[in-house]
mmCIF file of C-alpha atoms in Angstrom:
data_model
loop_
_atom_site.group_PDB
_atom_site.id
_atom_site.type_symbol
_atom_site.label_atom_id
_atom_site.label_comp_id
_atom_site.label_asym_id
_atom_site.label_seq_id
_atom_site.Cartn_x
_atom_site.Cartn_y
_atom_site.Cartn_z
ATOM 1 C CA MET A 31 -3.531 17.031 4.551
ATOM 2 C CA LYS A 32 -5.066 13.627 5.190
ATOM 3 C CA LEU A 33 -7.312 12.560 2.299
ATOM 4 C CA ALA A 34 -9.509 9.495 1.890
ATOM 5 C CA THR A 35 -12.228 7.863 -0.155
ATOM 6 C CA LEU A 36 -15.355 7.344 1.939
ATOM 7 C CA ARG A 37 -18.162 4.885 1.243
ATOM 8 C CA VAL A 38 -21.428 6.741 1.759
ATOM 9 C CA ASP A 39 -25.016 6.553 0.467
ATOM 10 C CA GLY A 40 -24.292 3.649 -1.864
ATOM 11 C CA GLY A 41 -21.313 5.364 -3.531
ATOM 12 C CA THR A 42 -18.005 6.944 -2.615
ATOM 13 C CA ARG A 43 -16.772 10.482 -1.972
ATOM 14 C CA ALA A 44 -13.298 11.996 -1.739
ATOM 15 C CA VAL A 45 -12.855 13.633 1.662
ATOM 16 C CA ARG A 46 -10.364 15.600 3.756
ATOM 17 C CA LEU A 47 -9.899 14.953 7.467
ATOM 18 C CA ASP A 48 -10.457 18.082 9.565
ATOM 19 C CA GLY A 49 -10.135 17.190 13.245
ATOM 20 C CA ASP A 50 -12.826 14.579 13.790
ATOM 21 C CA THR A 51 -14.755 15.476 10.626
ATOM 22 C CA LEU A 52 -14.519 14.350 7.009
ATOM 23 C CA VAL A 53 -15.158 17.143 4.469
ATOM 24 C CA ASP A 54 -16.494 16.402 0.975
ATOM 25 C CA LEU A 55 -14.059 17.459 -1.795
ATOM 26 C CA GLY A 56 -16.548 17.436 -4.659
ATOM 27 C CA CYS A 57 -15.254 14.230 -6.313
ATOM 28 C CA ASP A 58 -16.314 10.591 -6.207
ATOM 29 C CA ASP A 59 -12.884 9.373 -5.044
ATOM 30 C CA LEU A 60 -9.237 10.383 -4.695
ATOM 31 C CA GLY A 61 -8.444 9.118 -8.180
ATOM 32 C CA ALA A 62 -10.792 11.775 -9.596
ATOM 33 C CA LEU A 63 -9.293 14.399 -7.269
ATOM 34 C CA PHE A 64 -5.683 13.658 -8.267
ATOM 35 C CA ALA A 65 -6.647 13.838 -11.949
ATOM 36 C CA GLN A 66 -7.159 17.606 -11.502
ATOM 37 C CA ASP A 67 -4.063 19.749 -12.110
ATOM 38 C CA GLU A 68 -4.781 21.884 -9.022
ATOM 39 C CA TRP A 69 -5.928 19.017 -6.793
ATOM 40 C CA ALA A 70 -4.003 20.238 -3.740
ATOM 41 C CA THR A 71 -5.684 23.653 -3.869
ATOM 42 C CA VAL A 72 -9.086 22.074 -4.451
ATOM 43 C CA ALA A 73 -8.580 19.759 -1.479
ATOM 44 C CA ALA A 74 -7.316 22.499 0.821
ATOM 45 C CA ASN A 75 -10.163 24.914 0.056
ATOM 46 C CA ALA A 76 -13.141 22.544 -0.096
ATOM 47 C CA SER A 77 -15.949 23.220 2.373
ATOM 48 C CA GLY A 78 -18.659 20.782 1.360
ATOM 49 C CA VAL A 79 -20.851 18.299 3.196
ATOM 50 C CA THR A 80 -19.285 16.715 6.275
ATOM 51 C CA TRP A 81 -19.417 13.336 7.960
ATOM 52 C CA PRO A 82 -17.995 12.176 11.313
ATOM 53 C CA ALA A 83 -14.618 10.434 11.020
ATOM 54 C CA ALA A 84 -15.528 8.030 13.818
ATOM 55 C CA GLY A 85 -16.954 4.852 12.350
ATOM 56 C CA ALA A 86 -16.190 5.897 8.755
ATOM 57 C CA ASP A 87 -16.403 3.166 6.122
ATOM 58 C CA PHE A 88 -13.232 3.645 4.054
ATOM 59 C CA ALA A 89 -12.932 2.420 0.472
ATOM 60 C CA PRO A 90 -9.463 1.817 -1.006
ATOM 61 C CA VAL A 91 -7.882 5.286 -1.147
ATOM 62 C CA VAL A 92 -7.894 5.089 -4.951
ATOM 63 C CA PRO A 93 -10.465 2.432 -5.893
ATOM 64 C CA ASN A 94 -9.484 2.125 -9.578
ATOM 65 C CA PRO A 95 -5.841 3.081 -10.166
ATOM 66 C CA SER A 96 -4.514 2.485 -13.663
ATOM 67 C CA LYS A 97 -1.732 0.473 -12.069
ATOM 68 C CA VAL A 98 -0.355 -0.702 -8.733
ATOM 69 C CA ILE A 99 3.341 -1.545 -8.858
ATOM 70 C CA CYS A 100 4.798 -3.503 -5.960
ATOM 71 C CA VAL A 101 8.455 -3.709 -4.966
ATOM 72 C CA GLY A 102 10.036 -6.822 -3.489
ATOM 73 C CA HIS A 103 13.300 -7.004 -1.520
ATOM 74 C CA ASN A 104 13.591 -3.409 -0.351
ATOM 75 C CA TYR A 105 14.429 -3.793 3.364
ATOM 76 C CA THR A 106 17.802 -5.352 4.181
ATOM 77 C CA ASP A 107 16.551 -7.528 7.059
ATOM 78 C CA HIS A 108 13.672 -8.941 4.989
ATOM 79 C CA ILE A 109 16.018 -9.773 2.109
ATOM 80 C CA LYS A 110 18.252 -11.691 4.505
ATOM 81 C CA GLU A 111 15.348 -13.581 6.126
ATOM 82 C CA MET A 112 14.215 -14.735 2.675
ATOM 83 C CA GLY A 113 17.772 -15.919 1.869
ATOM 84 C CA ARG A 114 18.464 -13.460 -0.961
ATOM 85 C CA GLU A 115 21.341 -11.197 -1.992
ATOM 86 C CA LEU A 116 20.942 -7.403 -1.863
ATOM 87 C CA PRO A 117 19.596 -6.356 -5.279
ATOM 88 C CA SER A 118 21.161 -3.832 -7.658
ATOM 89 C CA TYR A 119 17.755 -2.898 -9.084
ATOM 90 C CA PRO A 120 14.193 -2.890 -7.703
ATOM 91 C CA THR A 121 12.231 -6.127 -8.029
ATOM 92 C CA LEU A 122 8.824 -5.241 -9.492
ATOM 93 C CA PHE A 123 5.525 -7.068 -9.844
ATOM 94 C CA PRO A 124 1.959 -5.844 -10.477
ATOM 95 C CA LYS A 125 -1.182 -5.813 -8.421
ATOM 96 C CA PHE A 126 -4.633 -4.996 -9.781
ATOM 97 C CA ALA A 127 -7.530 -2.779 -8.672
ATOM 98 C CA ASP A 128 -9.674 -5.877 -8.103
ATOM 99 C CA SER A 129 -7.220 -6.970 -5.393
ATOM 100 C CA LEU A 130 -7.774 -3.829 -3.274
ATOM 101 C CA ILE A 131 -10.090 -3.522 -0.251
ATOM 102 C CA GLY A 132 -10.720 -0.794 2.310
ATOM 103 C CA ALA A 133 -8.618 -0.200 5.393
ATOM 104 C CA ASN A 134 -11.066 -1.937 7.726
ATOM 105 C CA ASP A 135 -12.632 -4.512 5.413
ATOM 106 C CA PRO A 136 -12.327 -8.210 6.307
ATOM 107 C CA ILE A 137 -9.543 -10.231 4.659
ATOM 108 C CA VAL A 138 -11.202 -13.333 3.240
ATOM 109 C CA LYS A 139 -8.800 -16.303 3.377
ATOM 110 C CA PRO A 140 -9.003 -18.102 0.020
ATOM 111 C CA ALA A 141 -10.065 -21.727 0.319
ATOM 112 C CA GLU A 142 -7.198 -22.697 -2.005
ATOM 113 C CA THR A 143 -4.370 -21.769 0.411
ATOM 114 C CA ASP A 144 -2.918 -22.872 3.729
ATOM 115 C CA ALA A 145 -0.168 -20.239 3.596
ATOM 116 C CA LEU A 146 -1.759 -16.789 3.938
ATOM 117 C CA ASP A 147 0.744 -14.174 5.111
ATOM 118 C CA TRP A 148 0.991 -10.472 6.008
ATOM 119 C CA GLU A 149 3.260 -7.721 4.632
ATOM 120 C CA VAL A 150 3.021 -4.116 5.855
ATOM 121 C CA GLU A 151 4.147 -1.613 3.207
ATOM 122 C CA LEU A 152 4.588 2.125 2.718
ATOM 123 C CA VAL A 153 2.763 3.107 -0.481
ATOM 124 C CA VAL A 154 3.591 6.056 -2.731
ATOM 125 C CA VAL A 155 0.496 7.635 -4.326
ATOM 126 C CA VAL A 156 1.155 9.514 -7.567
ATOM 127 C CA GLY A 157 -0.411 12.960 -8.032
ATOM 128 C CA LYS A 158 0.548 13.898 -11.611
ATOM 129 C CA PRO A 159 1.506 12.169 -14.878
ATOM 130 C CA VAL A 160 5.204 11.357 -15.200
ATOM 131 C CA ARG A 161 7.347 9.475 -17.695
ATOM 132 C CA ARG A 162 11.137 9.136 -17.464
ATOM 133 C CA ALA A 163 11.098 11.484 -14.479
ATOM 134 C CA ASP A 164 14.311 13.038 -13.214
ATOM 135 C CA GLU A 165 14.795 13.331 -9.449
ATOM 136 C CA ALA A 166 12.981 16.686 -9.131
ATOM 137 C CA GLU A 167 10.074 15.567 -11.343
ATOM 138 C CA ALA A 168 9.727 12.326 -9.390
ATOM 139 C CA ALA A 169 9.662 14.142 -6.058
ATOM 140 C CA ASP A 170 7.075 16.605 -7.367
ATOM 141 C CA ALA A 171 4.855 13.766 -8.631
ATOM 142 C CA ILE A 172 4.359 12.257 -5.164
ATOM 143 C CA ALA A 173 0.889 13.238 -3.867
ATOM 144 C CA GLY A 174 1.361 11.427 -0.595
ATOM 145 C CA PHE A 175 1.728 8.135 1.233
ATOM 146 C CA THR A 176 -0.588 5.463 2.583
ATOM 147 C CA VAL A 177 -0.488 2.001 4.184
ATOM 148 C CA MET A 178 -0.946 -1.372 2.488
ATOM 149 C CA ASN A 179 -1.072 -4.930 3.776
ATOM 150 C CA ASP A 180 0.272 -6.831 0.755
ATOM 151 C CA VAL A 181 -1.472 -10.043 1.799
ATOM 152 C CA SER A 182 0.433 -12.901 0.184
ATOM 153 C CA VAL A 183 -0.615 -16.437 -0.722
ATOM 154 C CA ARG A 184 2.798 -18.056 -0.251
ATOM 155 C CA ASP A 185 2.064 -21.527 -1.584
ATOM 156 C CA TRP A 186 0.902 -19.963 -4.861
ATOM 157 C CA GLN A 187 3.636 -17.281 -4.836
ATOM 158 C CA PHE A 188 6.372 -19.916 -4.867
ATOM 159 C CA ARG A 189 4.826 -22.314 -7.376
ATOM 160 C CA THR A 190 7.061 -20.602 -9.953
ATOM 161 C CA ILE A 191 10.029 -18.214 -9.878
ATOM 162 C CA GLU A 192 7.624 -15.337 -10.722
ATOM 163 C CA TRP A 193 5.515 -14.211 -7.714
ATOM 164 C CA THR A 194 2.456 -12.558 -9.230
ATOM 165 C CA GLN A 195 -0.005 -15.432 -8.741
ATOM 166 C CA GLY A 196 0.579 -15.215 -4.998
ATOM 167 C CA LYS A 197 0.055 -11.463 -4.847
ATOM 168 C CA ILE A 198 -3.075 -10.614 -6.816
ATOM 169 C CA TRP A 199 -5.902 -12.571 -5.202
ATOM 170 C CA ASP A 200 -9.269 -10.919 -5.544
ATOM 171 C CA SER A 201 -10.297 -8.508 -2.742
ATOM 172 C CA SER A 202 -7.262 -9.445 -0.648
ATOM 173 C CA THR A 203 -5.256 -6.240 -0.119
ATOM 174 C CA PRO A 204 -6.181 -3.530 2.415
ATOM 175 C CA VAL A 205 -4.960 -0.043 1.499
ATOM 176 C CA GLY A 206 -5.604 3.193 3.410
ATOM 177 C CA PRO A 207 -7.250 4.697 5.342
ATOM 178 C CA TYR A 208 -5.667 8.030 4.342
ATOM 179 C CA VAL A 209 -3.312 9.462 1.761
ATOM 180 C CA VAL A 210 -1.118 11.823 3.787
ATOM 181 C CA THR A 211 0.679 14.598 1.933
ATOM 182 C CA PRO A 212 4.509 14.699 2.206
ATOM 183 C CA ASP A 213 4.580 17.951 4.207
ATOM 184 C CA GLU A 214 2.956 16.112 7.140
ATOM 185 C CA VAL A 215 5.496 13.271 7.311
ATOM 186 C CA GLY A 216 8.852 14.971 6.770
ATOM 187 C CA GLY A 217 8.970 15.091 2.980
ATOM 188 C CA VAL A 218 9.148 12.688 0.053
ATOM 189 C CA ARG A 219 11.663 10.353 1.736
ATOM 190 C CA PRO A 220 9.937 9.880 5.096
ATOM 191 C CA ALA A 221 11.508 7.933 7.975
ATOM 192 C CA LEU A 222 8.455 6.459 9.699
ATOM 193 C CA GLU A 223 8.030 3.593 12.131
ATOM 194 C CA VAL A 224 6.291 0.694 10.380
ATOM 195 C CA GLU A 225 4.871 -2.445 11.976
ATOM 196 C CA THR A 226 2.453 -5.362 11.817
ATOM 197 C CA LEU A 227 0.558 -6.782 14.768
ATOM 198 C CA VAL A 228 -1.348 -10.072 14.684
ATOM 199 C CA ASP A 229 -3.782 -10.376 17.592
ATOM 200 C CA GLY A 230 -1.705 -7.741 19.387
ATOM 201 C CA ALA A 231 1.683 -9.460 18.909
ATOM 202 C CA VAL A 232 4.296 -7.408 17.025
ATOM 203 C CA MET A 233 5.374 -9.428 13.953
ATOM 204 C CA GLN A 234 7.124 -6.740 11.879
ATOM 205 C CA HIS A 235 8.863 -3.564 13.012
ATOM 206 C CA ASP A 236 11.208 -1.295 11.068
ATOM 207 C CA ASP A 237 11.637 2.239 9.731
ATOM 208 C CA THR A 238 10.826 3.391 6.206
ATOM 209 C CA GLY A 239 14.032 5.433 6.280
ATOM 210 C CA THR A 240 15.938 2.156 5.769
ATOM 211 C CA LEU A 241 14.456 1.404 2.331
ATOM 212 C CA LEU A 242 17.152 0.431 -0.192
ATOM 213 C CA PHE A 243 15.251 2.221 -2.975
ATOM 214 C CA ASP A 244 13.467 5.286 -1.575
ATOM 215 C CA PRO A 245 10.130 6.671 -2.890
ATOM 216 C CA VAL A 246 11.719 9.220 -5.230
ATOM 217 C CA ARG A 247 14.072 6.640 -6.720
ATOM 218 C CA LEU A 248 11.156 4.249 -7.248
ATOM 219 C CA VAL A 249 9.077 6.875 -9.096
ATOM 220 C CA GLN A 250 12.094 7.563 -11.313
ATOM 221 C CA TYR A 251 12.728 3.857 -11.941
ATOM 222 C CA VAL A 252 9.130 2.799 -12.616
ATOM 223 C CA SER A 253 8.385 5.853 -14.782
ATOM 224 C CA THR A 254 11.349 4.911 -16.956
ATOM 225 C CA VAL A 255 9.536 1.686 -17.815
ATOM 226 C CA ILE A 256 5.937 2.910 -18.003
ATOM 227 C CA ARG A 257 4.039 6.161 -17.526
ATOM 228 C CA LEU A 258 2.649 6.821 -14.073
ATOM 229 C CA ASN A 259 -0.800 8.396 -13.909
ATOM 230 C CA PRO A 260 -2.514 10.320 -11.108
ATOM 231 C CA GLY A 261 -3.772 7.837 -8.522
ATOM 232 C CA ASP A 262 -1.275 5.109 -9.398
ATOM 233 C CA MET A 263 0.392 3.473 -6.422
ATOM 234 C CA ILE A 264 3.840 2.038 -5.736
ATOM 235 C CA ALA A 265 4.042 -0.330 -2.749
ATOM 236 C CA THR A 266 7.629 0.001 -1.543
ATOM 237 C CA GLY A 267 8.256 -3.438 -0.030
ATOM 238 C CA THR A 268 7.992 -5.045 3.398
ATOM 239 C CA PRO A 269 10.389 -5.383 6.351
ATOM 240 C CA ALA A 270 11.472 -8.579 8.133
ATOM 241 C CA GLY A 271 9.007 -10.571 10.204
ATOM 242 C CA VAL A 272 6.666 -12.192 7.682
ATOM 243 C CA GLY A 273 5.108 -15.469 8.764
ATOM 244 C CA HIS A 274 6.675 -17.473 5.935
ATOM 245 C CA ALA A 275 10.214 -16.707 7.143
ATOM 246 C CA ARG A 276 9.584 -17.777 10.745
ATOM 247 C CA ASP A 277 10.711 -21.096 12.249
ATOM 248 C CA PRO A 278 8.232 -22.671 12.490
ATOM 249 C CA LYS A 279 6.306 -20.822 9.799
ATOM 250 C CA VAL A 280 3.201 -18.912 10.918
ATOM 251 C CA TYR A 281 0.248 -18.336 8.618
ATOM 252 C CA LEU A 282 -3.165 -16.713 8.960
ATOM 253 C CA VAL A 283 -5.857 -19.375 9.334
ATOM 254 C CA GLY A 284 -8.934 -17.234 10.047
ATOM 255 C CA GLY A 285 -10.148 -15.441 13.148
ATOM 256 C CA GLU A 286 -7.063 -13.230 13.628
ATOM 257 C CA THR A 287 -7.065 -9.428 13.692
ATOM 258 C CA VAL A 288 -4.171 -7.988 11.676
ATOM 259 C CA VAL A 289 -3.064 -4.379 12.168
ATOM 260 C CA THR A 290 -0.605 -2.869 9.687
ATOM 261 C CA ARG A 291 0.349 0.656 10.648
ATOM 262 C CA ILE A 292 2.821 3.398 9.831
ATOM 263 C CA ALA A 293 3.448 6.332 12.150
ATOM 264 C CA GLY A 294 1.821 9.498 10.849
ATOM 265 C CA LEU A 295 -0.213 7.680 8.198
ATOM 266 C CA GLY A 296 -2.640 5.500 10.123
ATOM 267 C CA ALA A 297 -3.479 1.815 10.172
ATOM 268 C CA CYS A 298 -5.315 -0.897 8.325
ATOM 269 C CA THR A 299 -7.170 -3.090 10.840
ATOM 270 C CA ASN A 300 -8.606 -6.247 9.321
ATOM 271 C CA LYS A 301 -10.301 -9.375 10.584
ATOM 272 C CA VAL A 302 -9.290 -12.557 8.739
ATOM 273 C CA VAL A 303 -12.330 -14.638 7.854
ATOM 274 C CA GLN A 304 -12.812 -17.964 6.117
ATOM 275 C CA ALA A 305 -14.233 -17.985 2.600
ATOM 276 C CA SER A 306 -17.868 -19.095 2.639
#
């Protein structure tokens, strides 16, 4: 199934994609859907109001997750381009609900930066509560996958040795448009082509099958530290090709169209605009 949160009539609705139609699932958003024990059955059997998929206004797939955990240094080529050693453990940092925007919303370049960068990422969306999950529990907790552009403010990210201040800017992070269930992408360790295009030029290209720490391992690792709740998201890291690692460096200045896409999941397509 492909599931989304649709902006409609001044609110949001959880929907399922059926061909070229979006079917109402009886909940305000996917966070409310995933909070139900039998969410997959509810989603599969729903037959509510419909809307056309063409021209849909997508909200973040889960607008208010209890947490978004991001992973740094998880693709070998990206680790090398940033001049780092291969890690023994995942590098984690948080992102907040206020940072998230819809899959086609504009990315507003903050006035305080001259180093705005892109990062396409596969995102794990959690479908049931887990704490200290073993491998089978972690695999079973994965509701599906979606796409994120972990837009990064590099000059703020590298002000200190801790990155968070460069990763959490308000309304900066497209995520969506769909959460796609594992059965549609080859399981809970999918090998999917992932790439970023800026004004049509390919800037990042890799395969999610090359992740150092795969989705199941990440659910196990993060749930050891803190409980994961339905609707929580884990962004699994970005491949090589970010603007900051190029020579000369390339940053988003405003006016560009950035497409971050993953085969089988869809794409975030965002215009970069200057802050007013």
